[in-house]
Amino acid sequence: MSQKNSKLLYIAGALALSCTVASASMAQDNQHGPRPDGPPPMKSTPESEAIQARLGDTSTLMGFVPIPESVESCANDTGLTRLVCLADILKDTASDEILALLQKEYSVEDAKKWSNLPAGAFPSRPGVFLGEFDVEQRGVIKAILMEAASLTENEGFDEIVQTLNADDYIGTVSDDYKAGYSSFNGKIAFIGSPSTTGLWQLYYGGHHFAFTNTYNEGKLIGATPSFRGIEPFPAFEMNGRTNKPMLQERDTFAALLNALTPSQQSKAMLDGTYRDILAGPQADDAIPSTQEGLAISELDNNQRELLLKAVRTYVGDIDDADADVYMAKYTAELDETVLGFSGTTDLNSEDDYVRVHGPSLWIEFSLQSNKSTNTAGNHPHSVWRDITSDYGGQNK
């Protein structure tokens, strides 16, 4: 089934149903990165006070929002043309106040303003909160995100919905009301005017999420940085469903590490303890210049397939056609890629960590203790970066 048809079927179904800033420079006692202790206290600034006034605590229920009939005007469009058509609908229905926040001039500085922190702890994100749109506008946003992202279960758009559900869950158990734990506080912006020719970025993000697709001259030129985190983990009940958006990343990497021979595991073991990912928010230069770990060229065919399956859980968050392009690129670079880990091979304990480092590819998965749910346990932070095309290559 084609990508267009699968998306149309998904949309038809929808109509019928009507966190811690990481720094690579901080390392002590052979421990990499700070141990996050939850969102830092929010400093009182004009920017933070303005954001605090806009925060909401109601659920947007993005999984159930109906897609409006207005999107039918884009029905004959596909790919980027459809994405631009949908963006124009959203802009045309926005008030002047909302449009001024939604549509920004292109700026790589704004593109870099993403974070794992909740809205109240990171006021610099550009854009409009989901809850500031009316229900019909949120339906258009849903169509936009479904067009740009994969429709695979537990990936792409479904991962967006489940991460929003996690914030709704945290909002029921956290006493940190200023943090902004609610799906109301996911944000969307257009950095640069959406078009099939010019340079622009679809910016979507919030607590534990960053989706940053950059387009130019009619094609996707960058799908990273792409950050994912989730708490509670590995699964929780919220908004009428079981949510487990990052379980497949953990399980696939664990299967790969446990498929290694003892000798391979020894070569893959990294020195020290990794408390968080290195190349997180505001850490764009944190990827080491030297590769460490086990060369993928030493893996057998089964192990290589497990590695590619793990990579696909990240690359597969974008639409299928673009994901295939990235996967072909990373597959061609496998013999120049290495695998490293620290902690246990099951990836179910605090400070368990795994990375893939190639000429272009950088993926990290890190487990740390729970910070927002006030319960014992661990939750992941994870990032996919492309060394050659982060921010569409505009940061070089």
CSV table of N, CA, C and O in Angstrom, one decimal, residues 194-292:
chain,number,residue,atom,x,y,z
A,194,PRO,N,6.2,27.8,5.1
A,194,PRO,CA,6.1,26.6,4.4
A,194,PRO,C,5.9,26.8,2.9
A,194,PRO,O,5.0,27.5,2.5
A,195,SER,N,6.7,26.1,2.1
A,195,SER,CA,6.6,26.2,0.6
A,195,SER,C,7.3,25.0,0.0
A,195,SER,O,7.9,24.2,0.7
A,196,THR,N,7.0,24.8,-1.3
A,196,THR,CA,7.7,23.7,-2.0
A,196,THR,C,9.0,24.1,-2.6
A,196,THR,O,9.6,23.3,-3.3
A,197,THR,N,9.4,25.3,-2.3
A,197,THR,CA,10.7,25.7,-2.9
A,197,THR,C,11.7,26.3,-1.9
A,197,THR,O,12.9,26.1,-2.0
A,198,GLY,N,11.2,27.0,-0.9
A,198,GLY,CA,12.1,27.7,0.1
A,198,GLY,C,12.5,26.8,1.2
A,198,GLY,O,12.1,25.7,1.4
A,199,LEU,N,13.3,27.5,2.1
A,199,LEU,CA,13.9,26.8,3.3
A,199,LEU,C,13.0,27.1,4.5
A,199,LEU,O,12.6,28.2,4.8
A,200,TRP,N,12.6,26.0,5.1
A,200,TRP,CA,11.7,26.1,6.3
A,200,TRP,C,11.8,24.8,7.1
A,200,TRP,O,12.2,23.8,6.7
A,201,GLN,N,11.3,25.0,8.4
A,201,GLN,CA,11.3,23.8,9.3
A,201,GLN,C,10.0,23.7,9.9
A,201,GLN,O,9.4,24.6,10.4
A,202,LEU,N,9.5,22.4,10.0
A,202,LEU,CA,8.3,22.1,10.8
A,202,LEU,C,8.8,21.7,12.2
A,202,LEU,O,9.5,20.7,12.4
A,203,TYR,N,8.5,22.6,13.1
A,203,TYR,CA,9.0,22.5,14.5
A,203,TYR,C,7.8,22.0,15.3
A,203,TYR,O,6.8,22.6,15.4
A,204,TYR,N,8.0,20.8,16.0
A,204,TYR,CA,7.0,20.4,16.9
A,204,TYR,C,7.8,19.8,18.1
A,204,TYR,O,8.7,19.0,18.0
A,205,GLY,N,7.4,20.2,19.3
A,205,GLY,CA,8.1,19.7,20.5
A,205,GLY,C,7.4,20.1,21.8
A,205,GLY,O,6.4,20.8,21.9
A,206,GLY,N,8.0,19.5,22.8
A,206,GLY,CA,7.5,19.8,24.2
A,206,GLY,C,8.3,18.9,25.1
A,206,GLY,O,9.4,18.5,24.8
A,207,HIS,N,7.7,18.6,26.3
A,207,HIS,CA,8.4,17.7,27.3
A,207,HIS,C,8.7,16.4,26.6
A,207,HIS,O,7.8,15.7,26.1
A,208,HIS,N,10.0,16.0,26.6
A,208,HIS,CA,10.4,14.7,26.1
A,208,HIS,C,10.2,14.5,24.6
A,208,HIS,O,10.1,13.3,24.2
A,209,PHE,N,10.1,15.6,23.9
A,209,PHE,CA,9.9,15.4,22.4
A,209,PHE,C,10.4,16.5,21.6
A,209,PHE,O,10.2,17.7,22.0
A,210,ALA,N,11.1,16.2,20.5
A,210,ALA,CA,11.5,17.2,19.5
A,210,ALA,C,11.4,16.6,18.1
A,210,ALA,O,12.1,15.5,17.9
A,211,PHE,N,10.6,17.1,17.3
A,211,PHE,CA,10.5,16.7,15.9
A,211,PHE,C,10.8,17.9,15.0
A,211,PHE,O,10.2,18.9,15.1
A,212,THR,N,11.9,17.8,14.2
A,212,THR,CA,12.5,19.0,13.6
A,212,THR,C,12.8,18.6,12.1
A,212,THR,O,13.9,18.4,11.7
A,213,ASN,N,11.7,18.6,11.3
A,213,ASN,CA,11.9,18.4,9.8
A,213,ASN,C,12.2,19.7,9.1
A,213,ASN,O,11.4,20.6,9.1
A,214,THR,N,13.4,19.7,8.4
A,214,THR,CA,13.8,20.9,7.6
A,214,THR,C,13.6,20.6,6.1
A,214,THR,O,14.1,19.5,5.7
A,215,TYR,N,13.0,21.5,5.4
A,215,TYR,CA,12.8,21.3,4.0
A,215,TYR,C,13.4,22.4,3.2
A,215,TYR,O,13.5,23.6,3.6
A,216,ASN,N,13.8,22.1,1.9
A,216,ASN,CA,14.4,23.2,1.0
A,216,ASN,C,14.3,22.6,-0.4
A,216,ASN,O,14.5,21.4,-0.6
A,217,GLU,N,14.0,23.5,-1.3
A,217,GLU,CA,13.9,23.2,-2.8
A,217,GLU,C,13.1,21.9,-3.0
A,217,GLU,O,13.4,21.0,-3.8
A,218,GLY,N,12.0,21.8,-2.3
A,218,GLY,CA,11.0,20.8,-2.5
A,218,GLY,C,11.3,19.4,-2.0
A,218,GLY,O,10.7,18.4,-2.4
A,219,LYS,N,12.2,19.3,-1.0
A,219,LYS,CA,12.5,18.0,-0.4
A,219,LYS,C,13.0,18.2,1.0
A,219,LYS,O,13.4,19.3,1.5
A,220,LEU,N,12.9,17.1,1.8
A,220,LEU,CA,13.4,17.0,3.1
A,220,LEU,C,14.9,17.0,3.1
A,220,LEU,O,15.5,16.1,2.5
A,221,ILE,N,15.5,18.0,3.8
A,221,ILE,CA,17.0,18.0,3.8
A,221,ILE,C,17.5,17.7,5.2
A,221,ILE,O,18.8,17.6,5.4
A,222,GLY,N,16.7,17.5,6.2
A,222,GLY,CA,17.1,17.2,7.6
A,222,GLY,C,15.9,16.8,8.4
A,222,GLY,O,14.9,17.5,8.5
A,223,ALA,N,16.1,15.7,9.1
A,223,ALA,CA,15.0,15.2,10.0
A,223,ALA,C,15.5,15.1,11.5
A,223,ALA,O,14.9,14.6,12.4
A,224,THR,N,16.7,15.8,11.7
A,224,THR,CA,17.2,15.7,13.1
A,224,THR,C,17.7,17.1,13.5
A,224,THR,O,17.8,18.0,12.6
A,225,PRO,N,17.9,17.4,14.8
A,225,PRO,CA,17.8,16.5,15.9
A,225,PRO,C,16.4,15.9,16.2
A,225,PRO,O,15.4,16.7,16.0
A,226,SER,N,16.3,14.7,16.6
A,226,SER,CA,15.0,14.0,16.9
A,226,SER,C,15.1,13.4,18.3
A,226,SER,O,15.8,12.4,18.4
A,227,PHE,N,14.5,14.0,19.2
A,227,PHE,CA,14.6,13.6,20.6
A,227,PHE,C,13.4,12.9,21.1
A,227,PHE,O,12.2,13.3,20.8
A,228,ARG,N,13.5,11.9,21.9
A,228,ARG,CA,12.4,11.2,22.5
A,228,ARG,C,12.8,10.8,23.9
A,228,ARG,O,13.9,10.4,24.2
A,229,GLY,N,11.8,11.0,24.8
A,229,GLY,CA,11.9,10.5,26.2
A,229,GLY,C,10.5,10.1,26.6
A,229,GLY,O,9.5,10.5,26.0
A,230,ILE,N,10.4,9.4,27.7
A,230,ILE,CA,9.1,9.0,28.2
A,230,ILE,C,9.2,8.6,29.7
A,230,ILE,O,10.1,8.0,30.1
A,231,GLU,N,8.2,9.1,30.4
A,231,GLU,CA,8.0,8.7,31.8
A,231,GLU,C,6.5,8.8,32.0
A,231,GLU,O,5.9,9.9,31.7
A,232,PRO,N,5.9,7.8,32.6
A,232,PRO,CA,6.4,6.5,33.0
A,232,PRO,C,6.9,5.6,31.9
A,232,PRO,O,6.5,5.8,30.8
A,233,PHE,N,7.7,4.6,32.3
A,233,PHE,CA,8.3,3.7,31.4
A,233,PHE,C,8.3,2.3,32.1
A,233,PHE,O,8.6,2.3,33.3
A,234,PRO,N,8.0,1.2,31.4
A,234,PRO,CA,7.9,1.1,29.9
A,234,PRO,C,6.4,1.2,29.4
A,234,PRO,O,6.2,1.4,28.2
A,235,ALA,N,5.4,1.2,30.3
A,235,ALA,CA,4.0,1.3,29.8
A,235,ALA,C,3.2,1.9,30.9
A,235,ALA,O,3.5,1.9,32.1
A,236,PHE,N,2.1,2.6,30.5
A,236,PHE,CA,1.2,3.2,31.4
A,236,PHE,C,-0.2,3.4,30.7
A,236,PHE,O,-0.3,3.4,29.5
A,237,GLU,N,-1.2,3.5,31.5
A,237,GLU,CA,-2.6,3.7,31.0
A,237,GLU,C,-3.0,5.1,31.1
A,237,GLU,O,-2.9,5.8,32.2
A,238,MET,N,-3.4,5.7,30.0
A,238,MET,CA,-3.9,7.1,30.0
A,238,MET,C,-4.6,7.4,28.7
A,238,MET,O,-4.3,6.9,27.6
A,239,ASN,N,-5.7,8.2,28.9
A,239,ASN,CA,-6.5,8.6,27.7
A,239,ASN,C,-7.1,7.4,26.9
A,239,ASN,O,-7.0,7.4,25.7
A,240,GLY,N,-7.5,6.4,27.7
A,240,GLY,CA,-8.2,5.3,27.0
A,240,GLY,C,-7.4,4.3,26.3
A,240,GLY,O,-7.9,3.5,25.5
A,241,ARG,N,-6.1,4.2,26.6
A,241,ARG,CA,-5.2,3.3,25.9
A,241,ARG,C,-4.0,2.9,26.8
A,241,ARG,O,-3.7,3.6,27.7
A,242,THR,N,-3.4,1.8,26.4
A,242,THR,CA,-2.1,1.5,27.0
A,242,THR,C,-1.0,2.2,26.1
A,242,THR,O,-1.0,2.1,24.9
A,243,ASN,N,-0.1,2.9,26.8
A,243,ASN,CA,0.9,3.7,26.1
A,243,ASN,C,2.3,3.1,26.4
A,243,ASN,O,2.7,2.9,27.5
A,244,LYS,N,3.0,2.8,25.3
A,244,LYS,CA,4.4,2.2,25.5
A,244,LYS,C,5.2,2.7,24.3
A,244,LYS,O,5.8,1.8,23.5
A,245,PRO,N,5.4,4.0,24.1
A,245,PRO,CA,6.0,4.5,22.8
A,245,PRO,C,7.4,4.2,22.6
A,245,PRO,O,7.9,4.2,21.5
A,246,MET,N,8.2,4.0,23.7
A,246,MET,CA,9.6,3.7,23.5
A,246,MET,C,10.1,2.3,23.9
A,246,MET,O,11.3,2.1,23.9
A,247,LEU,N,9.1,1.5,24.1
A,247,LEU,CA,9.5,0.1,24.5
A,247,LEU,C,10.2,-0.6,23.3
A,247,LEU,O,11.2,-1.4,23.6
A,248,GLN,N,9.8,-0.3,22.1
A,248,GLN,CA,10.5,-1.0,20.9
A,248,GLN,C,11.9,-0.6,20.8
A,248,GLN,O,12.8,-1.4,20.4
A,249,GLU,N,12.2,0.7,21.1
A,249,GLU,CA,13.6,1.1,21.0
A,249,GLU,C,14.5,0.3,22.0
A,249,GLU,O,15.6,-0.2,21.7
A,250,ARG,N,14.0,0.3,23.2
A,250,ARG,CA,14.7,-0.4,24.3
A,250,ARG,C,14.9,-1.9,24.0
A,250,ARG,O,16.0,-2.5,24.0
A,251,ASP,N,13.8,-2.6,23.6
A,251,ASP,CA,13.8,-4.0,23.4
A,251,ASP,C,14.6,-4.4,22.2
A,251,ASP,O,15.3,-5.4,22.2
A,252,THR,N,14.6,-3.6,21.1
A,252,THR,CA,15.4,-3.9,20.0
A,252,THR,C,16.9,-3.8,20.2
A,252,THR,O,17.7,-4.6,19.8
A,253,PHE,N,17.3,-2.7,20.9
A,253,PHE,CA,18.7,-2.6,21.3
A,253,PHE,C,19.1,-3.7,22.3
A,253,PHE,O,20.3,-4.2,22.2
A,254,ALA,N,18.3,-4.0,23.2
A,254,ALA,CA,18.6,-5.1,24.2
A,254,ALA,C,18.8,-6.4,23.4
A,254,ALA,O,19.7,-7.2,23.7
A,255,ALA,N,18.0,-6.7,22.5
A,255,ALA,CA,18.1,-7.9,21.7
A,255,ALA,C,19.4,-7.9,20.9
A,255,ALA,O,20.1,-8.9,20.9
A,256,LEU,N,19.8,-6.8,20.4
A,256,LEU,CA,21.1,-6.7,19.7
A,256,LEU,C,22.3,-6.9,20.7
A,256,LEU,O,23.2,-7.7,20.4
A,257,LEU,N,22.3,-6.2,21.8
A,257,LEU,CA,23.4,-6.4,22.8
A,257,LEU,C,23.5,-7.8,23.3
A,257,LEU,O,24.6,-8.4,23.5
A,258,ASN,N,22.4,-8.5,23.5
A,258,ASN,CA,22.4,-9.8,24.0
A,258,ASN,C,22.7,-10.9,22.9
A,258,ASN,O,23.0,-12.0,23.2
A,259,ALA,N,22.7,-10.4,21.6
A,259,ALA,CA,23.1,-11.3,20.5
A,259,ALA,C,24.6,-11.3,20.3
A,259,ALA,O,25.1,-12.1,19.5
A,260,LEU,N,25.3,-10.3,20.9
A,260,LEU,CA,26.7,-10.3,20.8
A,260,LEU,C,27.4,-11.4,21.6
A,260,LEU,O,26.9,-11.8,22.6
A,261,THR,N,28.5,-11.9,21.1
A,261,THR,CA,29.3,-12.8,21.8
A,261,THR,C,30.0,-12.1,22.9
A,261,THR,O,30.1,-10.9,23.0
A,262,PRO,N,30.5,-12.9,23.9
A,262,PRO,CA,31.2,-12.2,25.0
A,262,PRO,C,32.4,-11.4,24.6
A,262,PRO,O,32.6,-10.3,25.1
A,263,SER,N,33.1,-11.8,23.5
A,263,SER,CA,34.2,-11.0,23.0
A,263,SER,C,33.7,-9.7,22.4
A,263,SER,O,34.3,-8.7,22.6
A,264,GLN,N,32.6,-9.8,21.6
A,264,GLN,CA,32.0,-8.6,21.0
A,264,GLN,C,31.5,-7.6,22.1
A,264,GLN,O,31.7,-6.4,22.0
A,265,GLN,N,30.9,-8.2,23.1
A,265,GLN,CA,30.4,-7.3,24.2
A,265,GLN,C,31.6,-6.6,24.9
A,265,GLN,O,31.5,-5.4,25.2
A,266,SER,N,32.7,-7.3,25.0
A,266,SER,CA,33.9,-6.6,25.7
A,266,SER,C,34.4,-5.5,24.8
A,266,SER,O,34.7,-4.4,25.3
A,267,LYS,N,34.4,-5.7,23.5
A,267,LYS,CA,34.8,-4.6,22.6
A,267,LYS,C,33.9,-3.4,22.6
A,267,LYS,O,34.3,-2.3,22.4
A,268,ALA,N,32.6,-3.7,22.7
A,268,ALA,CA,31.6,-2.7,22.7
A,268,ALA,C,31.4,-1.9,24.0
A,268,ALA,O,30.9,-0.8,23.9
A,269,MET,N,32.0,-2.4,25.1
A,269,MET,CA,31.8,-1.8,26.4
A,269,MET,C,32.6,-0.5,26.4
A,269,MET,O,33.8,-0.4,26.1
A,270,LEU,N,31.9,0.6,26.8
A,270,LEU,CA,32.5,1.9,26.9
A,270,LEU,C,33.0,2.2,28.3
A,270,LEU,O,32.5,1.6,29.3
A,271,ASP,N,34.1,3.0,28.4
A,271,ASP,CA,34.6,3.3,29.7
A,271,ASP,C,33.6,4.3,30.4
A,271,ASP,O,33.0,5.1,29.8
A,272,GLY,N,33.5,4.1,31.7
A,272,GLY,CA,32.8,5.0,32.5
A,272,GLY,C,31.3,4.8,32.6
A,272,GLY,O,30.8,3.8,32.0
A,273,THR,N,30.6,5.7,33.3
A,273,THR,CA,29.1,5.6,33.4
A,273,THR,C,28.5,6.8,32.7
A,273,THR,O,28.9,7.9,32.8
A,274,TYR,N,27.5,6.5,31.9
A,274,TYR,CA,26.8,7.5,31.2
A,274,TYR,C,25.4,7.8,31.9
A,274,TYR,O,24.5,6.9,31.9
A,275,ARG,N,25.3,8.9,32.5
A,275,ARG,CA,24.1,9.3,33.2
A,275,ARG,C,23.0,9.8,32.4
A,275,ARG,O,21.8,9.9,32.8
A,276,ASP,N,23.3,10.3,31.2
A,276,ASP,CA,22.3,10.8,30.2
A,276,ASP,C,22.9,10.8,28.9
A,276,ASP,O,24.1,10.4,28.7
A,277,ILE,N,22.2,11.1,27.9
A,277,ILE,CA,22.7,11.2,26.5
A,277,ILE,C,23.7,12.4,26.5
A,277,ILE,O,23.6,13.4,27.3
A,278,LEU,N,24.6,12.4,25.6
A,278,LEU,CA,25.6,13.5,25.4
A,278,LEU,C,25.1,14.6,24.5
A,278,LEU,O,25.1,15.7,24.8
A,279,ALA,N,24.5,14.2,23.3
A,279,ALA,CA,24.1,15.1,22.3
A,279,ALA,C,22.7,15.5,22.5
A,279,ALA,O,21.9,15.4,21.6
A,280,GLY,N,22.3,16.0,23.7
A,280,GLY,CA,21.0,16.4,24.0
A,280,GLY,C,20.7,17.9,23.6
A,280,GLY,O,21.5,18.5,22.8
A,281,PRO,N,19.7,18.5,24.2
A,281,PRO,CA,19.4,19.9,23.8
A,281,PRO,C,20.5,20.8,24.2
A,281,PRO,O,21.1,20.6,25.3
A,282,GLN,N,20.7,21.8,23.4
A,282,GLN,CA,21.8,22.8,23.6
A,282,GLN,C,23.1,22.1,23.7
A,282,GLN,O,24.0,22.7,24.4
A,283,ALA,N,23.3,21.0,23.1
A,283,ALA,CA,24.6,20.3,23.1
A,283,ALA,C,24.9,19.8,21.7
A,283,ALA,O,25.1,18.6,21.4
A,284,ASP,N,24.8,20.7,20.7
A,284,ASP,CA,24.9,20.4,19.3
A,284,ASP,C,26.3,20.0,18.9
A,284,ASP,O,26.5,19.4,17.9
A,285,ASP,N,27.3,20.3,19.7
A,285,ASP,CA,28.7,20.0,19.4
A,285,ASP,C,29.3,18.9,20.3
A,285,ASP,O,30.5,18.7,20.4
A,286,ALA,N,28.4,18.1,20.9
A,286,ALA,CA,28.8,17.1,21.9
A,286,ALA,C,29.2,15.8,21.4
A,286,ALA,O,29.7,14.9,22.1
A,287,ILE,N,28.9,15.5,20.1
A,287,ILE,CA,29.3,14.2,19.5
A,287,ILE,C,30.8,14.0,19.5
A,287,ILE,O,31.4,14.9,18.9
A,288,PRO,N,31.4,13.0,20.1
A,288,PRO,CA,32.8,12.8,20.0
A,288,PRO,C,33.3,12.7,18.6
A,288,PRO,O,32.7,12.1,17.7
A,289,SER,N,34.5,13.2,18.4
A,289,SER,CA,35.2,13.1,17.1
A,289,SER,C,35.7,11.7,16.9
A,289,SER,O,35.9,11.3,15.7
A,290,THR,N,36.0,11.0,17.9
A,290,THR,CA,36.6,9.6,17.8
A,290,THR,C,35.5,8.6,18.2
A,290,THR,O,34.8,8.7,19.2
A,291,GLN,N,35.4,7.6,17.3
A,291,GLN,CA,34.4,6.5,17.6
A,291,GLN,C,35.0,5.6,18.6
A,291,GLN,O,36.2,5.3,18.7
A,292,GLU,N,34.1,5.1,19.5
A,292,GLU,CA,34.5,4.1,20.5
A,292,GLU,C,33.5,2.9,20.5
A,292,GLU,O,32.3,3.1,20.4
